[in-house]
Amino acid sequence: MKKLLFFIPLIALSIFLSTYFYYSSLVDEAEVKKELSIEDMKKELLASASQSVASNNLVLFEKIVKNLQNRTSLQNVNIKLKKYYFSDELLLKSVASIDESWNILEISIDAMQGTIAYMPDKRYEILTNDKNSAPANITIKFEVEKNSIIKEFLYIYETQKEIKTDKSTAELKSLSYEENDFTLTFEYGDISINKEDIADKTRSFLLNILFITISVFILFVLIYNYLIRPRFRKTIESLNEYIKNILDGRVIKEVSIPKEFSNEFGLLNQNILNLSKKNFSLSSELSISKDIIYQKEKTDELTGLPNKKSFENDIKYMFIANKNGFIIQLKIDKIGEFTNNHGPELVDSLIEEFSYLIKNFLDTNPKYDGTIYRFFGAEFAMIVYDVTSQEIEDMLIEIIEITKKLSYKYYFFENEIYYGATPFDNYGTIESILQSAKDTYESAIKEKSKHYYIADEKNQQELNQKLEQSVKEIISRRDFVLQYLYDTYDFSSSPQLLMQEVSALIVDSLTLECIPSRKFLSVAKKLGYIMDFDKALIEKVLSEIELGKFTHKICIALSTTSLSNQLFLSWLEEFLKTTPYRKNLIFVAPSYSVASNYDKFVSFCTFLRNNELEFMIKQYDISDLELQKLLKLSLSYLRLERAYCQDFKRDSSKQHIVKQILFFCDENGIKVLGDSLKNEQDYLAFEMLGFYGTSR
């Protein structure tokens, strides 16, 4: 009890400091509100007004204004439209029970309010009887028809909106802006610091914290004397016995507690120290083993070069970083014949020396920023960044000259190495880029004289221009259909479908060929149409869910441009409020994309969590994104990279990594999914480990 009394001065000091910092925070908050830039407020207000009028959405404008009123000295705001436009699409979207497949038969308004004129751009304009005193709301009556079913609805068209606030300010100022489509009037003033209000809040805070502190202190003393102290020694002895069993390699669920107590603190401290040393040793071994596994997974064992998986990862990051360069495929020809005639040991030596020559050339020539990869056998690839066709040709000529020396050392070797180079296509896929490099390699073999062939960049640019035009038209017309992939089932005796991932099936109207999704999204992002596509994708998915096509969850992958755009997120939040099927959606992203845009995804996941929406990382590779970083994302699901799931039972290194991921996810409430399980033994192993589900 005497020791407890020692804390009273500390408690008093804590109360004083907390009260002082609380008072300071109130003053600072008032000062910040007072000093907030008026110009920024005006710009944001005008920008939101223009956007809301253009989209016929004054509800969005009201929400933004209320946010500004909370953050700034903005007070009453009034917006009045000068021209009243609307479209069939606006009327159809105003009714949740119908969609765009319904046809509008008739549109009318009260003749006392005005008339409706049809515009050349397929919109309607309301012409009021009195332009100087238009009504605040105009009721539009419209009839729709589908399959001989006719329905009638009303739409309230707002011509002006007034947003008021009850803030108390001094020296009120008023501004008015006349734009082509609207008139904006608003008032603002300096927010005065109410010192009496701050003093009252501080006194109330002091009394509350004093009361809570005294109550907690008394409660703590009672609990300590009557509950904690009598059982304290029992707890220590129980813990000591448990630790000793761990050190001896035994794990027990219950520890007997004797009735009499002794001074066991010294032994407890020693055992904890020993346990810490042992745990440190095991952690060090685990870290070393993990590094070896990662290195083995991404490195070719014979040459030490990065392997095909490293090549694919670097290509992914070229897409993300929008890098330029050339992809080169190269191969030592007739390697099978060499192996049959001279044995694998000599051929391995040839491959090692060839690899060393090119790697050393790239390392010692700073003007070439590149990497060489070994795929398998005598097949290699290179990535060279930020170079022209001429620079690539000069580089290949130098490499061919360097590798000629291998013919002197290996008398059977006739420098049968060919190189095919293709410019990196930012609109392509890994498969299409590899195929293009393979085609140029085949061209090099046909020519033989130069030992290399470089694809024409101009031809690629012309194809991309045609592709850009097709993408614009597809998005503007929403001319795509949905397909659903990655059927994921649980592990029950009668597996139930848990989720699917949606993907757009896109056909070029000119060539009638399918445009790969990855290429289509790259073009849309470059052209600035990606948010329009993401909106259309979400609306189509929810429309099909509403029609009763699905009862399971649907995964949607958004672009990083959309998920980091505040206007898009505001639209998404408002749109999802109107549908009861929001719980059917899971937003998803691959782990390499999350790793490259980590801060953006942390912010997006906070938005999803605030709106009770779920997030999943797919193609998860622990080398892309370490486990601890998953905590900030608060994800609901994690789908493993396919390589972890295939031949799982035969690979101990995969088993070690997957169990580590599973343990972490179990501790943090994350459901783990498998991907493309083919082997029945792997399927049974995943079921036993407690996976939530898998695709087959």
PDB file of C-alpha atoms in Angstrom, residues 320-429:
ATOM      1  CA  ILE A 320       3.697  -0.720 -63.293  1.00  0.00           C
ATOM      2  CA  ALA A 321       6.541   1.805 -63.655  1.00  0.00           C
ATOM      3  CA  ASN A 322       5.732   2.423 -67.359  1.00  0.00           C
ATOM      4  CA  LYS A 323       9.363   1.713 -68.310  1.00  0.00           C
ATOM      5  CA  ASN A 324      10.689   1.507 -71.869  1.00  0.00           C
ATOM      6  CA  GLY A 325      13.300  -0.860 -73.248  1.00  0.00           C
ATOM      7  CA  PHE A 326      13.918  -3.998 -75.305  1.00  0.00           C
ATOM      8  CA  ILE A 327      13.264  -7.665 -74.560  1.00  0.00           C
ATOM      9  CA  ILE A 328      15.823 -10.028 -76.110  1.00  0.00           C
ATOM     10  CA  GLN A 329      15.567 -13.774 -76.507  1.00  0.00           C
ATOM     11  CA  LEU A 330      18.818 -15.636 -77.096  1.00  0.00           C
ATOM     12  CA  LYS A 331      19.695 -19.287 -77.304  1.00  0.00           C
ATOM     13  CA  ILE A 332      22.727 -21.457 -77.904  1.00  0.00           C
ATOM     14  CA  ASP A 333      21.606 -23.471 -80.920  1.00  0.00           C
ATOM     15  CA  LYS A 334      22.215 -27.227 -81.322  1.00  0.00           C
ATOM     16  CA  ILE A 335      22.838 -27.631 -77.577  1.00  0.00           C
ATOM     17  CA  GLY A 336      21.295 -31.115 -77.643  1.00  0.00           C
ATOM     18  CA  GLU A 337      23.766 -32.199 -80.322  1.00  0.00           C
ATOM     19  CA  PHE A 338      26.659 -30.748 -78.290  1.00  0.00           C
ATOM     20  CA  THR A 339      25.497 -32.654 -75.197  1.00  0.00           C
ATOM     21  CA  ASN A 340      25.264 -35.978 -77.047  1.00  0.00           C
ATOM     22  CA  ASN A 341      28.724 -35.547 -78.606  1.00  0.00           C
ATOM     23  CA  HIS A 342      30.679 -34.063 -75.683  1.00  0.00           C
ATOM     24  CA  GLY A 343      28.806 -34.818 -72.470  1.00  0.00           C
ATOM     25  CA  PRO A 344      26.759 -32.646 -70.064  1.00  0.00           C
ATOM     26  CA  GLU A 345      29.761 -31.532 -67.949  1.00  0.00           C
ATOM     27  CA  LEU A 346      31.490 -29.780 -70.836  1.00  0.00           C
ATOM     28  CA  VAL A 347      28.235 -28.218 -72.038  1.00  0.00           C
ATOM     29  CA  ASP A 348      27.486 -26.948 -68.498  1.00  0.00           C
ATOM     30  CA  SER A 349      30.921 -25.346 -68.482  1.00  0.00           C
ATOM     31  CA  LEU A 350      30.154 -23.692 -71.844  1.00  0.00           C
ATOM     32  CA  ILE A 351      26.816 -22.326 -70.524  1.00  0.00           C
ATOM     33  CA  GLU A 352      28.464 -20.991 -67.346  1.00  0.00           C
ATOM     34  CA  GLU A 353      31.206 -19.195 -69.267  1.00  0.00           C
ATOM     35  CA  PHE A 354      28.761 -17.795 -71.807  1.00  0.00           C
ATOM     36  CA  SER A 355      26.580 -16.475 -68.957  1.00  0.00           C
ATOM     37  CA  TYR A 356      29.576 -14.899 -67.266  1.00  0.00           C
ATOM     38  CA  LEU A 357      30.706 -13.120 -70.456  1.00  0.00           C
ATOM     39  CA  ILE A 358      27.347 -11.419 -71.033  1.00  0.00           C
ATOM     40  CA  LYS A 359      26.761 -10.608 -67.358  1.00  0.00           C
ATOM     41  CA  ASN A 360      30.241  -9.105 -67.088  1.00  0.00           C
ATOM     42  CA  PHE A 361      29.641  -7.097 -70.267  1.00  0.00           C
ATOM     43  CA  LEU A 362      26.442  -5.572 -68.830  1.00  0.00           C
ATOM     44  CA  ASP A 363      28.063  -4.894 -65.436  1.00  0.00           C
ATOM     45  CA  THR A 364      31.070  -3.112 -66.955  1.00  0.00           C
ATOM     46  CA  ASN A 365      29.167  -1.005 -69.520  1.00  0.00           C
ATOM     47  CA  PRO A 366      27.152   1.666 -67.664  1.00  0.00           C
ATOM     48  CA  LYS A 367      25.487   2.872 -70.878  1.00  0.00           C
ATOM     49  CA  TYR A 368      23.549  -0.427 -70.992  1.00  0.00           C
ATOM     50  CA  ASP A 369      21.172  -0.847 -68.044  1.00  0.00           C
ATOM     51  CA  GLY A 370      20.233  -4.468 -68.448  1.00  0.00           C
ATOM     52  CA  THR A 371      19.940  -7.949 -66.944  1.00  0.00           C
ATOM     53  CA  ILE A 372      20.388 -11.437 -68.390  1.00  0.00           C
ATOM     54  CA  TYR A 373      18.168 -14.348 -67.261  1.00  0.00           C
ATOM     55  CA  ARG A 374      18.481 -18.086 -67.783  1.00  0.00           C
ATOM     56  CA  PHE A 375      15.175 -19.850 -68.440  1.00  0.00           C
ATOM     57  CA  PHE A 376      16.286 -23.469 -68.857  1.00  0.00           C
ATOM     58  CA  GLY A 377      18.901 -25.401 -70.839  1.00  0.00           C
ATOM     59  CA  ALA A 378      20.597 -23.050 -73.293  1.00  0.00           C
ATOM     60  CA  GLU A 379      17.675 -20.591 -73.481  1.00  0.00           C
ATOM     61  CA  PHE A 380      18.215 -17.083 -72.091  1.00  0.00           C
ATOM     62  CA  ALA A 381      16.489 -13.694 -72.107  1.00  0.00           C
ATOM     63  CA  MET A 382      17.624 -10.127 -71.537  1.00  0.00           C
ATOM     64  CA  ILE A 383      15.923  -6.893 -70.501  1.00  0.00           C
ATOM     65  CA  VAL A 384      17.694  -3.686 -71.507  1.00  0.00           C
ATOM     66  CA  TYR A 385      16.101  -0.460 -70.269  1.00  0.00           C
ATOM     67  CA  ASP A 386      15.769   2.930 -71.989  1.00  0.00           C
ATOM     68  CA  VAL A 387      17.647   2.222 -75.238  1.00  0.00           C
ATOM     69  CA  THR A 388      17.000   2.867 -78.921  1.00  0.00           C
ATOM     70  CA  SER A 389      17.020   0.335 -81.753  1.00  0.00           C
ATOM     71  CA  GLN A 390      20.446   1.574 -82.853  1.00  0.00           C
ATOM     72  CA  GLU A 391      21.862   1.205 -79.330  1.00  0.00           C
ATOM     73  CA  ILE A 392      20.489  -2.346 -79.121  1.00  0.00           C
ATOM     74  CA  GLU A 393      22.107  -3.194 -82.454  1.00  0.00           C
ATOM     75  CA  ASP A 394      25.458  -1.785 -81.309  1.00  0.00           C
ATOM     76  CA  MET A 395      25.208  -3.767 -78.069  1.00  0.00           C
ATOM     77  CA  LEU A 396      24.421  -7.056 -79.827  1.00  0.00           C
ATOM     78  CA  ILE A 397      27.336  -6.590 -82.237  1.00  0.00           C
ATOM     79  CA  GLU A 398      29.673  -6.126 -79.246  1.00  0.00           C
ATOM     80  CA  ILE A 399      28.269  -9.190 -77.458  1.00  0.00           C
ATOM     81  CA  ILE A 400      28.613 -11.365 -80.577  1.00  0.00           C
ATOM     82  CA  GLU A 401      32.233 -10.244 -80.907  1.00  0.00           C
ATOM     83  CA  ILE A 402      32.958 -11.050 -77.238  1.00  0.00           C
ATOM     84  CA  THR A 403      31.407 -14.541 -77.367  1.00  0.00           C
ATOM     85  CA  LYS A 404      33.535 -15.492 -80.379  1.00  0.00           C
ATOM     86  CA  LYS A 405      36.360 -16.351 -77.998  1.00  0.00           C
ATOM     87  CA  LEU A 406      34.299 -19.359 -76.827  1.00  0.00           C
ATOM     88  CA  SER A 407      35.025 -21.008 -80.199  1.00  0.00           C
ATOM     89  CA  TYR A 408      38.758 -21.053 -79.393  1.00  0.00           C
ATOM     90  CA  LYS A 409      38.291 -22.665 -75.982  1.00  0.00           C
ATOM     91  CA  TYR A 410      35.520 -25.083 -76.979  1.00  0.00           C
ATOM     92  CA  TYR A 411      36.669 -26.356 -80.365  1.00  0.00           C
ATOM     93  CA  PHE A 412      33.269 -27.939 -81.086  1.00  0.00           C
ATOM     94  CA  PHE A 413      31.470 -24.601 -80.587  1.00  0.00           C
ATOM     95  CA  GLU A 414      30.783 -22.589 -83.757  1.00  0.00           C
ATOM     96  CA  ASN A 415      29.173 -19.550 -82.087  1.00  0.00           C
ATOM     97  CA  GLU A 416      25.682 -20.791 -82.967  1.00  0.00           C
ATOM     98  CA  ILE A 417      23.965 -18.105 -80.843  1.00  0.00           C
ATOM     99  CA  TYR A 418      21.062 -16.056 -82.182  1.00  0.00           C
ATOM    100  CA  TYR A 419      19.404 -12.970 -80.698  1.00  0.00           C
ATOM    101  CA  GLY A 420      15.844 -11.703 -81.243  1.00  0.00           C
ATOM    102  CA  ALA A 421      15.050  -8.220 -79.861  1.00  0.00           C
ATOM    103  CA  THR A 422      11.608  -6.622 -79.588  1.00  0.00           C
ATOM    104  CA  PRO A 423      10.637  -3.251 -78.053  1.00  0.00           C
ATOM    105  CA  PHE A 424       8.784  -3.492 -74.742  1.00  0.00           C
ATOM    106  CA  ASP A 425       5.049  -3.136 -75.375  1.00  0.00           C
ATOM    107  CA  ASN A 426       3.420  -1.256 -72.488  1.00  0.00           C
ATOM    108  CA  TYR A 427       0.064  -2.468 -73.778  1.00  0.00           C
ATOM    109  CA  GLY A 428       1.097  -6.096 -73.990  1.00  0.00           C
ATOM    110  CA  THR A 429       1.174  -9.056 -71.616  1.00  0.00           C
TER     111      THR A 429
END
